[in-house]
PDB file of C-alpha atoms in Angstrom:
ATOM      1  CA  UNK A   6       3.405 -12.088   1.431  1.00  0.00           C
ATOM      2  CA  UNK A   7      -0.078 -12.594   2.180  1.00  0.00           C
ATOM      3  CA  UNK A   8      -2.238  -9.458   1.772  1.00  0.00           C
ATOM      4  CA  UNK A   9      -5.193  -8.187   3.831  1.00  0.00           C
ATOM      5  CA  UNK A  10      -6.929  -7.666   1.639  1.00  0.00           C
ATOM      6  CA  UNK A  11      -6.996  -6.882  -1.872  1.00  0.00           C
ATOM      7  CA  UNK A  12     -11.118  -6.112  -1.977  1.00  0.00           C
ATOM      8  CA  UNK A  13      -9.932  -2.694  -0.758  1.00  0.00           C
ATOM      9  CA  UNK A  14      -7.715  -1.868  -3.647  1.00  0.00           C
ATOM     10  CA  UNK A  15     -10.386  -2.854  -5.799  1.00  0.00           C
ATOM     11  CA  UNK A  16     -13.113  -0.543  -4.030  1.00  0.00           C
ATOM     12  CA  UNK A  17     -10.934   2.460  -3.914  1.00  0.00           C
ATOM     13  CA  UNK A  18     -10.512   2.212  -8.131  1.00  0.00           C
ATOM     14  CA  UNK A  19     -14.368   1.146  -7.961  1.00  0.00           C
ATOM     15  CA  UNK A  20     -15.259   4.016  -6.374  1.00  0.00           C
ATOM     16  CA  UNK A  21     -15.340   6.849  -8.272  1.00  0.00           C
ATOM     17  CA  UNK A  22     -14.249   7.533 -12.184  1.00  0.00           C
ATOM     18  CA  UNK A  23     -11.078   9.856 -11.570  1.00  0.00           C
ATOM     19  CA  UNK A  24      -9.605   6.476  -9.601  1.00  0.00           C
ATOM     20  CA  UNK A  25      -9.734   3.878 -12.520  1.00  0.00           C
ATOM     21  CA  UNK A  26      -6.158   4.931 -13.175  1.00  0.00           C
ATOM     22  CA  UNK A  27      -4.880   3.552 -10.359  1.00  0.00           C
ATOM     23  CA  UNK A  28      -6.081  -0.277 -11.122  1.00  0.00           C
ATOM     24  CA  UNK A  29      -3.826  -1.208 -13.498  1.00  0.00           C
ATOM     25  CA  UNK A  30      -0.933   0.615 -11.101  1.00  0.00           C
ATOM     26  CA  UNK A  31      -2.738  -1.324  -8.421  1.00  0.00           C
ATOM     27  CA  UNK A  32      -2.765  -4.917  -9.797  1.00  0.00           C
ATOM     28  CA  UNK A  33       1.024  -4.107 -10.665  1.00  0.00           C
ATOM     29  CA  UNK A  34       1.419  -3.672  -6.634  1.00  0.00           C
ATOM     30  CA  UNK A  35      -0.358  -6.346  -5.516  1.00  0.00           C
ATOM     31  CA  UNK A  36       1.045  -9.343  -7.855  1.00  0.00           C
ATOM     32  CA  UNK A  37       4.498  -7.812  -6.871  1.00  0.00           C
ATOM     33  CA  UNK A  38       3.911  -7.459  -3.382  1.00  0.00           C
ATOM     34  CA  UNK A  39       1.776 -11.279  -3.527  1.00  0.00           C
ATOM     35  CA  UNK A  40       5.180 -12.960  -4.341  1.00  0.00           C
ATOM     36  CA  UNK A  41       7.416 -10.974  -1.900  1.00  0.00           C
ATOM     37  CA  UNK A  42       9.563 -12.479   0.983  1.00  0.00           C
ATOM     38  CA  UNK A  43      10.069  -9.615   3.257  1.00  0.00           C
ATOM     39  CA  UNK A  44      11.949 -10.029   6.284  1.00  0.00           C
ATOM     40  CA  UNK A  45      12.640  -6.681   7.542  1.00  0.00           C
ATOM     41  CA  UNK A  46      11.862  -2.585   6.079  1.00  0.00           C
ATOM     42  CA  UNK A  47      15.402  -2.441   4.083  1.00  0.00           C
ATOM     43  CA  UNK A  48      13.709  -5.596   2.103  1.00  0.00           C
ATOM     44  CA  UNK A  49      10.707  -3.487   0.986  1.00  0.00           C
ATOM     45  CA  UNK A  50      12.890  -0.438   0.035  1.00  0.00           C
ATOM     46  CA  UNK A  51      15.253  -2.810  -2.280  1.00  0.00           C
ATOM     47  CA  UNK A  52      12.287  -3.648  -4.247  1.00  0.00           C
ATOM     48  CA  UNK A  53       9.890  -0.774  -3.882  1.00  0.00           C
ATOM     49  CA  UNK A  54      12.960   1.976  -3.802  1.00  0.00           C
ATOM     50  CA  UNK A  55      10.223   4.837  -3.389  1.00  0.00           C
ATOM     51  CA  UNK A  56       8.434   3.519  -0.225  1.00  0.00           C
ATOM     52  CA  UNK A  57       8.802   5.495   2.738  1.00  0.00           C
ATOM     53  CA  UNK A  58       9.285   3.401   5.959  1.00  0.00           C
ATOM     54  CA  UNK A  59       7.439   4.352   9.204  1.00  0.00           C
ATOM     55  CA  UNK A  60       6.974   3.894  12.784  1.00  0.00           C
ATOM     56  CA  UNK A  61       4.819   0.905  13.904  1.00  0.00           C
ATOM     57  CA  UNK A  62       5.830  -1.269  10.906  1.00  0.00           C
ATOM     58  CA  UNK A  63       4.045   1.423   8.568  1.00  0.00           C
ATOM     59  CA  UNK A  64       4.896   1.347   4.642  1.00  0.00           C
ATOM     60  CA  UNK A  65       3.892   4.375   2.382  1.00  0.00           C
ATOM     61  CA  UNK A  66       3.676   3.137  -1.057  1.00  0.00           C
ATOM     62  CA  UNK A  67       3.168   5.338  -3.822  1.00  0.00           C
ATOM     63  CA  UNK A  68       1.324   4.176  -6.633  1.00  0.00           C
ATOM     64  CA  UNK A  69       0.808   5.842 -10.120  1.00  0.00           C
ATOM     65  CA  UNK A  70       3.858   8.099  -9.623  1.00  0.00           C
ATOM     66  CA  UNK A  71       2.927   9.336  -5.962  1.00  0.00           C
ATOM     67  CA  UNK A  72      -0.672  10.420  -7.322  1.00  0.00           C
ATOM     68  CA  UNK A  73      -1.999   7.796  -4.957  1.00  0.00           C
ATOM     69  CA  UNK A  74      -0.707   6.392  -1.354  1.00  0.00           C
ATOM     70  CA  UNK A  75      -0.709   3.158   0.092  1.00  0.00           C
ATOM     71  CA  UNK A  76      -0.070   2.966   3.688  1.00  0.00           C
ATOM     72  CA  UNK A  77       0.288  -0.774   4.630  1.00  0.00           C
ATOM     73  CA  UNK A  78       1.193  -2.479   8.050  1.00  0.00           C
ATOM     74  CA  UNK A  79       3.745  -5.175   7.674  1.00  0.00           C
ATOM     75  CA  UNK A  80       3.891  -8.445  10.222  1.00  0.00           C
ATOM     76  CA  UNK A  81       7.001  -9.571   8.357  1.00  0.00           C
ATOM     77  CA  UNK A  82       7.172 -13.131  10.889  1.00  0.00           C
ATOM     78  CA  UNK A  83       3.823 -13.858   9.752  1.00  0.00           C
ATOM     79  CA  UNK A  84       4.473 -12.781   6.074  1.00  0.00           C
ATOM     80  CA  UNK A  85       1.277 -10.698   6.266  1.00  0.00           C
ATOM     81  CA  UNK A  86       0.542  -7.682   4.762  1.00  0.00           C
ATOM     82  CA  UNK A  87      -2.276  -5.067   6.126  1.00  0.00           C
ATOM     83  CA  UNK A  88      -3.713  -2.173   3.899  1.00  0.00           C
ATOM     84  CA  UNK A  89      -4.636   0.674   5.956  1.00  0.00           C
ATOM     85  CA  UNK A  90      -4.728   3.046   3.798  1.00  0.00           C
ATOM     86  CA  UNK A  91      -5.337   4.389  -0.038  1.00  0.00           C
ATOM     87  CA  UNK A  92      -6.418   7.338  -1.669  1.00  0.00           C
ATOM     88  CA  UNK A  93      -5.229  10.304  -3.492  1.00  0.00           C
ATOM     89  CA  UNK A  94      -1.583  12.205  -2.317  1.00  0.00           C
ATOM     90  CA  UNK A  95      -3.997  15.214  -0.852  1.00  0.00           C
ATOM     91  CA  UNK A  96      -6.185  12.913   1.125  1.00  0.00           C
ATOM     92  CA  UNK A  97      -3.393  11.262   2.639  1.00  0.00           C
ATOM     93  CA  UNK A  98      -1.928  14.392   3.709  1.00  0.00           C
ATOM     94  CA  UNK A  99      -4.849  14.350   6.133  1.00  0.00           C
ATOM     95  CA  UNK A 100      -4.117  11.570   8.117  1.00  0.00           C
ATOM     96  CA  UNK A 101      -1.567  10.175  10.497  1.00  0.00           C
ATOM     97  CA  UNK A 102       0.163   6.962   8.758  1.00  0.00           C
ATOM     98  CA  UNK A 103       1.517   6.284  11.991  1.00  0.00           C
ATOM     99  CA  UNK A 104      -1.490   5.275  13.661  1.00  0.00           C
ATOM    100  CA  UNK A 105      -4.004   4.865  11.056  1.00  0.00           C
TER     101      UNK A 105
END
């Protein structure tokens, strides 16, 4: 899976102190999610059995036992994965992971 792009992860745990938790949780993710073969949603929850699928090709990760979200959009033809989306549980209770 080819991921858009993983200078985001590394600015969200970059970006303030309370987030340097979530790197190691984070570089976990991404190596995982680097080497994946995903052809369809029921592929994502085999290996990531906490992810929460969505409309619009929308994955909710959660990361660091649901502390933090993820919300990614999957082009599984291409192999491509999108990050839309990560910050703390509260934030992302804020936004629409549907369209975001």
């Amino acid at each position: 899976m080819r991921i858009i792009a993983k200078r985001t992860l590394r600015e969200f745990w970059e970006s303030d102190p309370k987030y340097t938790d979530a790197k190691g949780q984070l570089e976990a993710w991404y190596k995982t999610t680097l080497k994946a073969t995903w052809q369809n949603s029921s592929d994502v929850k085999a290996q990531f059995r906490h992810a929460s699928i969505l409309k619009n090709h929308r994955v909710v990760f959660n990361i660091a036992g649901n502390k933090y979200r993820l919300v990614a959009v999957i082009d599984y033809t291409r192999q491509t994965l999108f990050i839309r989306f990560i910050s703390t549980h509260k934030q992302y209770d804020k936004i629409n992971a549907e369209t975001i």
